[in-house]
Short mmCIF file of N, CA, C and O in Angstrom, two decimals:
data_model
loop_
_atom_site.label_atom_id
_atom_site.label_comp_id
_atom_site.label_asym_id
_atom_site.label_seq_id
_atom_site.Cartn_x
_atom_site.Cartn_y
_atom_site.Cartn_z
N GLU P 1 2.64 45.22 -46.92
CA GLU P 1 2.24 44.60 -45.60
C GLU P 1 3.35 43.81 -45.18
O GLU P 1 4.01 43.03 -45.80
N VAL P 2 3.52 43.97 -43.81
CA VAL P 2 4.63 43.34 -43.22
C VAL P 2 4.13 41.99 -42.55
O VAL P 2 3.05 42.10 -41.92
N GLY P 3 4.83 40.99 -42.82
CA GLY P 3 4.41 39.74 -42.23
C GLY P 3 4.85 39.55 -40.68
O GLY P 3 5.53 40.48 -40.11
N LEU P 4 4.48 38.40 -40.18
CA LEU P 4 4.83 38.01 -38.74
C LEU P 4 6.37 38.12 -38.60
O LEU P 4 6.84 38.50 -37.64
N GLY P 5 7.17 37.58 -39.58
CA GLY P 5 8.60 37.57 -39.52
C GLY P 5 9.15 38.99 -39.45
O GLY P 5 10.15 39.27 -38.71
N GLY P 6 8.54 39.98 -40.25
CA GLY P 6 9.05 41.35 -40.12
C GLY P 6 8.67 42.08 -38.77
O GLY P 6 9.58 42.67 -38.26
N ILE P 7 7.50 41.68 -38.30
CA ILE P 7 7.10 42.24 -36.92
C ILE P 7 8.13 41.66 -35.96
O ILE P 7 8.54 42.31 -34.95
N TRP P 8 8.35 40.30 -36.11
CA TRP P 8 9.09 39.62 -35.13
C TRP P 8 10.61 40.26 -35.12
O TRP P 8 11.17 40.44 -34.07
N ALA P 9 11.13 40.57 -36.30
CA ALA P 9 12.47 41.13 -36.42
C ALA P 9 12.44 42.56 -35.82
O ALA P 9 13.48 42.99 -35.24
N GLU P 10 11.49 43.26 -36.15
CA GLU P 10 11.33 44.58 -35.62
C GLU P 10 11.25 44.55 -34.00
O GLU P 10 12.04 45.31 -33.38
N MET P 11 10.53 43.66 -33.39
CA MET P 11 10.44 43.60 -32.06
C MET P 11 11.73 43.09 -31.43
O MET P 11 12.21 43.59 -30.36
N GLU P 12 12.44 42.14 -32.15
CA GLU P 12 13.78 41.66 -31.76
C GLU P 12 14.81 42.87 -31.71
O GLU P 12 15.57 42.94 -30.80
N ALA P 13 14.72 43.65 -32.78
CA ALA P 13 15.55 44.86 -32.81
C ALA P 13 15.42 45.75 -31.65
O ALA P 13 16.37 46.29 -31.06
N LYS P 14 14.07 45.98 -31.39
CA LYS P 14 13.72 46.93 -30.18
C LYS P 14 14.16 46.31 -28.90
O LYS P 14 14.69 47.00 -28.00
N ARG P 15 14.04 44.94 -28.75
CA ARG P 15 14.45 44.32 -27.49
C ARG P 15 15.97 44.36 -27.35
O ARG P 15 16.40 44.79 -26.27
N GLU P 16 16.57 44.27 -28.47
CA GLU P 16 18.20 44.33 -28.43
C GLU P 16 18.58 45.83 -28.07
O GLU P 16 19.55 46.02 -27.28
N ALA P 17 17.91 46.76 -28.63
CA ALA P 17 18.24 48.26 -28.29
C ALA P 17 17.83 48.41 -26.85
O ALA P 17 18.70 49.13 -26.13
N LEU P 18 16.75 47.93 -26.29
CA LEU P 18 16.39 48.19 -24.83
C LEU P 18 17.34 47.44 -23.98
O LEU P 18 17.73 47.97 -22.92
N GLN P 19 17.83 46.22 -24.43
CA GLN P 19 18.78 45.54 -23.62
C GLN P 19 20.11 46.25 -23.51
O GLN P 19 20.73 46.37 -22.50
N SER P 20 20.48 46.88 -24.64
CA SER P 20 21.66 47.60 -24.74
C SER P 20 21.56 48.85 -23.73
O SER P 20 22.57 49.12 -23.07
N GLU P 21 20.53 49.54 -23.70
CA GLU P 21 20.24 50.68 -22.93
C GLU P 21 20.23 50.19 -21.34
O GLU P 21 20.81 50.89 -20.60
N LEU P 22 19.60 49.05 -21.16
CA LEU P 22 19.61 48.54 -19.81
C LEU P 22 21.03 48.19 -19.34
O LEU P 22 21.41 48.49 -18.24
N ASP P 23 21.79 47.49 -20.30
CA ASP P 23 23.16 47.16 -19.84
C ASP P 23 24.00 48.48 -19.59
O ASP P 23 24.69 48.48 -18.63
N SER P 24 23.78 49.48 -20.46
CA SER P 24 24.46 50.72 -20.19
C SER P 24 24.08 51.34 -18.99
O SER P 24 24.95 51.85 -18.12
N ALA P 25 22.78 51.38 -18.59
CA ALA P 25 22.23 51.93 -17.41
C ALA P 25 22.82 51.10 -16.23
O ALA P 25 23.24 51.73 -15.16
N LEU P 26 22.95 49.82 -16.29
CA LEU P 26 23.43 49.04 -15.09
C LEU P 26 24.96 49.26 -15.01
O LEU P 26 25.42 49.32 -13.85
N GLN P 27 25.69 49.61 -16.12
CA GLN P 27 27.15 49.94 -15.93
C GLN P 27 27.21 51.22 -15.20
O GLN P 27 28.07 51.37 -14.31
N LYS P 28 26.40 52.14 -15.59
CA LYS P 28 26.46 53.50 -14.91
C LYS P 28 26.21 53.41 -13.47
O LYS P 28 26.72 54.02 -12.58
N ILE P 29 25.08 52.52 -13.12
CA ILE P 29 24.73 52.39 -11.76
C ILE P 29 25.89 51.69 -11.01
O ILE P 29 26.31 52.08 -9.88
N GLY P 30 26.55 50.74 -11.59
CA GLY P 30 27.70 50.14 -11.03
C GLY P 30 28.82 51.09 -10.83
O GLY P 30 29.47 51.07 -9.75
N GLN P 31 29.07 51.99 -11.67
CA GLN P 31 30.13 53.01 -11.56
C GLN P 31 29.82 54.03 -10.47
O GLN P 31 30.64 54.45 -9.65
N LEU P 32 28.47 54.40 -10.44
CA LEU P 32 27.97 55.28 -9.39
C LEU P 32 28.13 54.69 -7.88
O LEU P 32 28.59 55.31 -7.07
N GLU P 33 27.81 53.37 -7.88
CA GLU P 33 28.03 52.66 -6.63
C GLU P 33 29.50 52.65 -6.27
O GLU P 33 29.77 52.80 -4.94
N ALA P 34 30.28 52.31 -7.19
CA ALA P 34 31.70 52.25 -6.95
C ALA P 34 32.25 53.69 -6.41
O ALA P 34 33.00 53.82 -5.49
N ASP P 35 31.81 54.76 -7.13
CA ASP P 35 32.11 56.11 -6.77
C ASP P 35 31.74 56.48 -5.41
O ASP P 35 32.35 56.99 -4.50
N ASN P 36 30.40 55.95 -5.08
CA ASN P 36 29.83 56.29 -3.76
C ASN P 36 30.56 55.51 -2.76
O ASN P 36 30.81 56.11 -1.69
N GLY P 37 31.05 54.32 -2.98
CA GLY P 37 31.78 53.50 -2.08
C GLY P 37 33.21 54.17 -1.80
O GLY P 37 33.58 54.26 -0.62
N ALA P 38 33.80 54.59 -2.88
CA ALA P 38 35.03 55.38 -2.68
C ALA P 38 34.89 56.75 -1.87
O ALA P 38 35.64 57.01 -1.03
N PHE P 39 33.75 57.40 -2.14
CA PHE P 39 33.57 58.62 -1.47
C PHE P 39 33.26 58.32 0.01
O PHE P 39 33.75 59.08 0.96
N ARG P 40 32.52 57.32 0.31
CA ARG P 40 32.30 56.93 1.72
C ARG P 40 33.55 56.68 2.46
O ARG P 40 33.73 56.94 3.67
N ALA P 41 34.39 55.79 1.72
CA ALA P 41 35.68 55.49 2.37
C ALA P 41 36.48 56.70 2.60
O ALA P 41 37.15 56.82 3.64
N SER P 42 36.55 57.58 1.74
CA SER P 42 37.25 58.83 1.86
C SER P 42 36.71 59.69 3.08
O SER P 42 37.46 60.13 3.87
N GLU P 43 35.44 59.73 3.14
CA GLU P 43 34.79 60.47 4.23
C GLU P 43 35.06 59.71 5.51
O GLU P 43 35.29 60.41 6.52
N GLN P 44 35.10 58.41 5.60
CA GLN P 44 35.34 57.70 6.82
C GLN P 44 36.82 57.99 7.22
O GLN P 44 37.07 58.19 8.48
N ALA P 45 37.70 58.01 6.27
CA ALA P 45 39.16 58.32 6.44
C ALA P 45 39.36 59.69 7.16
O ALA P 45 40.02 59.94 8.07
N LYS P 46 38.55 60.68 6.47
CA LYS P 46 38.58 62.07 6.98
C LYS P 46 37.98 62.13 8.39
O LYS P 46 38.61 62.78 9.28
N THR P 47 36.91 61.42 8.61
CA THR P 47 36.34 61.46 10.01
C THR P 47 37.28 60.80 10.97
O THR P 47 37.36 61.41 12.09
N SER P 48 37.99 59.64 10.66
CA SER P 48 38.92 59.13 11.51
C SER P 48 40.11 60.10 11.73
O SER P 48 40.59 60.19 12.87
N GLU P 49 40.52 60.75 10.69
CA GLU P 49 41.63 61.67 10.88
C GLU P 49 41.29 62.92 11.75
O GLU P 49 42.10 63.24 12.71
N ILE P 50 40.14 63.34 11.68
CA ILE P 50 39.58 64.44 12.48
C ILE P 50 39.38 63.97 13.89
O ILE P 50 39.85 64.69 14.82
N SER P 51 39.01 62.86 14.05
CA SER P 51 39.03 62.21 15.46
C SER P 51 40.35 62.09 16.05
O SER P 51 40.61 62.40 17.25
N SER P 52 41.32 61.60 15.27
CA SER P 52 42.73 61.56 15.83
C SER P 52 43.31 62.89 16.06
O SER P 52 44.01 63.04 17.19
N LEU P 53 42.96 63.87 15.22
CA LEU P 53 43.54 65.24 15.51
C LEU P 53 42.87 65.86 16.70
O LEU P 53 43.57 66.50 17.57
N ARG P 54 41.61 65.60 16.86
CA ARG P 54 40.85 65.92 18.08
C ARG P 54 41.42 65.42 19.33
O ARG P 54 41.71 66.13 20.39
N ASP P 55 41.76 64.05 19.30
CA ASP P 55 42.38 63.48 20.49
C ASP P 55 43.73 64.03 20.77
O ASP P 55 44.13 64.23 21.88
N ALA P 56 44.50 64.28 19.65
CA ALA P 56 45.83 64.82 19.81
C ALA P 56 45.67 66.25 20.48
O ALA P 56 46.59 66.56 21.38
N LEU P 57 44.91 67.05 19.95
CA LEU P 57 44.64 68.43 20.53
C LEU P 57 44.20 68.35 21.95
O LEU P 57 44.76 69.10 22.72
N LEU P 58 43.29 67.48 22.29
CA LEU P 58 43.01 67.30 23.74
C LEU P 58 44.15 66.95 24.62
O LEU P 58 44.42 67.57 25.75
N GLU P 59 44.97 66.10 24.09
CA GLU P 59 46.15 65.65 24.77
C GLU P 59 47.12 66.85 24.97
O GLU P 59 47.73 67.15 26.04
N GLN P 60 47.30 67.63 23.93
CA GLN P 60 48.20 68.76 24.07
C GLN P 60 47.59 69.89 24.92
O GLN P 60 48.38 70.44 25.63
N SER P 61 46.30 70.02 24.97
CA SER P 61 45.73 70.95 25.88
C SER P 61 45.89 70.47 27.32
O SER P 61 46.18 71.29 28.20
N ARG P 62 45.74 69.18 27.58
CA ARG P 62 46.11 68.68 28.96
C ARG P 62 47.46 68.86 29.39
O ARG P 62 47.82 69.35 30.45
N ILE P 63 48.35 68.71 28.40
CA ILE P 63 49.90 68.83 28.66
C ILE P 63 50.11 70.38 29.00
O ILE P 63 50.83 70.66 30.05
N VAL P 64 49.53 71.23 28.19
CA VAL P 64 49.70 72.75 28.41
C VAL P 64 49.11 73.08 29.69
O VAL P 64 49.65 73.84 30.50
N HIS P 65 48.03 72.52 30.14
CA HIS P 65 47.35 72.86 31.45
C HIS P 65 48.34 72.41 32.51
O HIS P 65 48.53 73.13 33.56
N THR P 66 48.84 71.15 32.47
CA THR P 66 49.72 70.66 33.49
C THR P 66 50.95 71.40 33.51
O THR P 66 51.42 71.86 34.68
N LEU P 67 51.64 71.77 32.40
CA LEU P 67 52.74 72.59 32.44
C LEU P 67 52.49 73.97 33.00
O LEU P 67 53.40 74.60 33.78
N SER P 68 51.31 74.58 32.71
CA SER P 68 51.07 75.89 33.32
C SER P 68 50.96 75.85 34.80
O SER P 68 51.40 76.68 35.50
N ALA P 69 50.29 74.63 35.30
CA ALA P 69 50.25 74.50 36.72
C ALA P 69 51.65 74.46 37.35
O ALA P 69 51.92 74.94 38.39
N GLU P 70 52.47 73.67 36.64
CA GLU P 70 53.90 73.45 37.11
C GLU P 70 54.58 74.76 37.08
O GLU P 70 55.41 75.02 38.09
N VAL P 71 54.44 75.55 36.11
CA VAL P 71 55.16 77.01 36.05
C VAL P 71 54.67 77.78 37.18
O VAL P 71 55.30 78.46 37.92
N GLU P 72 53.32 77.80 37.47
CA GLU P 72 52.76 78.65 38.57
C GLU P 72 53.33 78.10 39.88
O GLU P 72 53.82 78.91 40.66
N THR P 73 53.47 76.77 40.06
CA THR P 73 54.07 76.19 41.34
C THR P 73 55.54 76.63 41.35
O THR P 73 56.01 77.04 42.49
N SER P 74 56.17 76.52 40.22
CA SER P 74 57.68 76.96 40.24
C SER P 74 57.79 78.37 40.52
O SER P 74 58.69 78.78 41.26
N ASN P 75 56.99 79.25 40.05
CA ASN P 75 57.06 80.75 40.38
C ASN P 75 56.78 80.94 41.86
O ASN P 75 57.48 81.89 42.41
N GLU P 76 55.81 80.22 42.35
CA GLU P 76 55.59 80.39 43.73
C GLU P 76 56.78 79.96 44.63
O GLU P 76 57.16 80.64 45.62
N GLN P 77 57.40 78.92 44.24
CA GLN P 77 58.51 78.42 44.92
C GLN P 77 59.67 79.36 44.81
O GLN P 77 60.46 79.65 45.69
N LYS P 78 59.88 79.97 43.67
CA LYS P 78 60.98 80.90 43.26
C LYS P 78 60.69 82.15 44.16
O LYS P 78 61.71 82.58 44.80
N THR P 79 59.46 82.68 44.32
CA THR P 79 59.07 83.73 45.18
C THR P 79 59.43 83.46 46.69
O THR P 79 60.08 84.25 47.29
N GLN P 80 59.16 82.24 47.07
CA GLN P 80 59.43 81.83 48.52
C GLN P 80 60.97 81.74 48.65
O GLN P 80 61.43 82.25 49.76
N LEU P 81 61.70 81.34 47.77
CA LEU P 81 63.19 81.17 47.85
C LEU P 81 63.79 82.53 47.85
O LEU P 81 64.71 82.86 48.61
N GLU P 82 63.25 83.52 47.04
CA GLU P 82 63.70 84.91 47.02
C GLU P 82 63.48 85.60 48.41
O GLU P 82 64.29 86.17 48.88
N VAL P 83 62.29 85.27 48.96
CA VAL P 83 62.05 85.81 50.32
C VAL P 83 63.02 85.23 51.34
O VAL P 83 63.57 85.93 52.20
N GLN P 84 63.32 83.90 51.23
CA GLN P 84 64.19 83.23 52.21
C GLN P 84 65.59 83.81 52.07
O GLN P 84 66.29 83.94 53.00
N LYS P 85 66.04 84.00 50.77
CA LYS P 85 67.32 84.55 50.49
C LYS P 85 67.49 86.01 51.19
O LYS P 85 68.52 86.27 51.74
N GLU P 86 66.29 86.72 50.97
CA GLU P 86 66.39 88.01 51.50
C GLU P 86 66.53 88.00 53.03
O GLU P 86 67.29 88.77 53.58
N HIS P 87 65.86 87.13 53.65
CA HIS P 87 65.86 87.01 55.12
C HIS P 87 67.33 86.50 55.53
O HIS P 87 67.77 87.04 56.51
N LEU P 88 67.74 85.51 54.73
CA LEU P 88 69.13 85.09 55.15
C LEU P 88 70.18 86.18 54.99
O LEU P 88 71.18 86.25 55.72
N THR P 89 70.06 86.94 53.84
CA THR P 89 70.95 88.03 53.64
C THR P 89 70.86 89.02 54.71
O THR P 89 71.94 89.57 55.29
N GLU P 90 69.67 89.32 55.19
CA GLU P 90 69.54 90.27 56.31
C GLU P 90 70.11 89.70 57.63
O GLU P 90 70.92 90.39 58.30
N SER P 91 69.92 88.40 57.88
CA SER P 91 70.49 87.75 59.05
C SER P 91 72.06 87.74 58.98
O SER P 91 72.82 88.02 59.94
N LEU P 92 72.58 87.47 57.82
CA LEU P 92 74.06 87.47 57.57
C LEU P 92 74.59 88.96 57.82
O LEU P 92 75.68 89.04 58.44
N SER P 93 73.92 89.99 57.36
CA SER P 93 74.32 91.29 57.58
C SER P 93 74.40 91.60 59.08
O SER P 93 75.31 92.13 59.56
N ARG P 94 73.26 91.11 59.70
CA ARG P 94 73.27 91.43 61.28
C ARG P 94 74.39 90.71 61.85
O ARG P 94 75.03 91.18 62.87
N LEU P 95 74.53 89.54 61.52
CA LEU P 95 75.61 88.62 62.14
C LEU P 95 77.07 89.31 61.95
O LEU P 95 77.89 89.34 62.72
N SER P 96 77.16 89.68 60.63
CA SER P 96 78.36 90.43 60.34
C SER P 96 78.66 91.54 61.24
O SER P 96 79.82 91.85 61.67
N LEU P 97 77.65 92.39 61.34
CA LEU P 97 77.61 93.64 62.13
C LEU P 97 77.93 93.21 63.73
O LEU P 97 78.88 93.94 64.30
N GLU P 98 77.30 92.19 64.11
CA GLU P 98 77.51 91.73 65.51
C GLU P 98 78.95 91.33 65.71
O GLU P 98 79.63 91.61 66.66
N LYS P 99 79.44 90.58 64.57
CA LYS P 99 80.85 90.02 64.71
C LYS P 99 81.85 91.24 64.78
O LYS P 99 82.74 91.27 65.54
N THR P 100 81.62 92.24 63.85
CA THR P 100 82.48 93.38 63.82
C THR P 100 82.40 94.19 65.21
O THR P 100 83.56 94.52 65.74
N ASP P 101 81.28 94.21 65.69
CA ASP P 101 81.05 94.83 67.03
C ASP P 101 81.77 94.24 68.07
O ASP P 101 82.44 94.83 68.98
N LEU P 102 81.65 92.83 68.16
CA LEU P 102 82.41 92.06 69.12
C LEU P 102 83.80 92.10 69.01
O LEU P 102 84.62 92.13 69.94
N LEU P 103 84.35 92.12 67.82
CA LEU P 103 85.75 92.28 67.49
C LEU P 103 86.36 93.61 67.95
O LEU P 103 87.50 93.69 68.41
N GLU P 104 85.53 94.56 67.82
CA GLU P 104 86.01 95.98 68.18
C GLU P 104 86.06 96.03 69.70
O GLU P 104 86.75 96.98 70.22
N ARG P 105 85.32 95.21 70.44
CA ARG P 105 85.30 95.40 71.89
C ARG P 105 86.53 94.88 72.48
O ARG P 105 87.28 94.19 72.62
#
């Protein structure tokens, strides 16, 4: 027959075992919370990087659009200058012919 002292000792041993399990579980919870915090920080950093990359891409897209418009304007100006050159060349040829004609008279 086990006396009160034996029962008390057995209950104390069970309490210590449960306390040990509880401490272990609390440590695991603390580690999981730390891991979760690190994961969230990593995800936040990735989200921030994605946002920065998106902003940079939008800026590059705007620059490309602006440059495309400038190239189109430049091409139009080049075409106009080529037409003017052609007209001037024709006028110069006519003037040269007129000069030659006048000199021959």
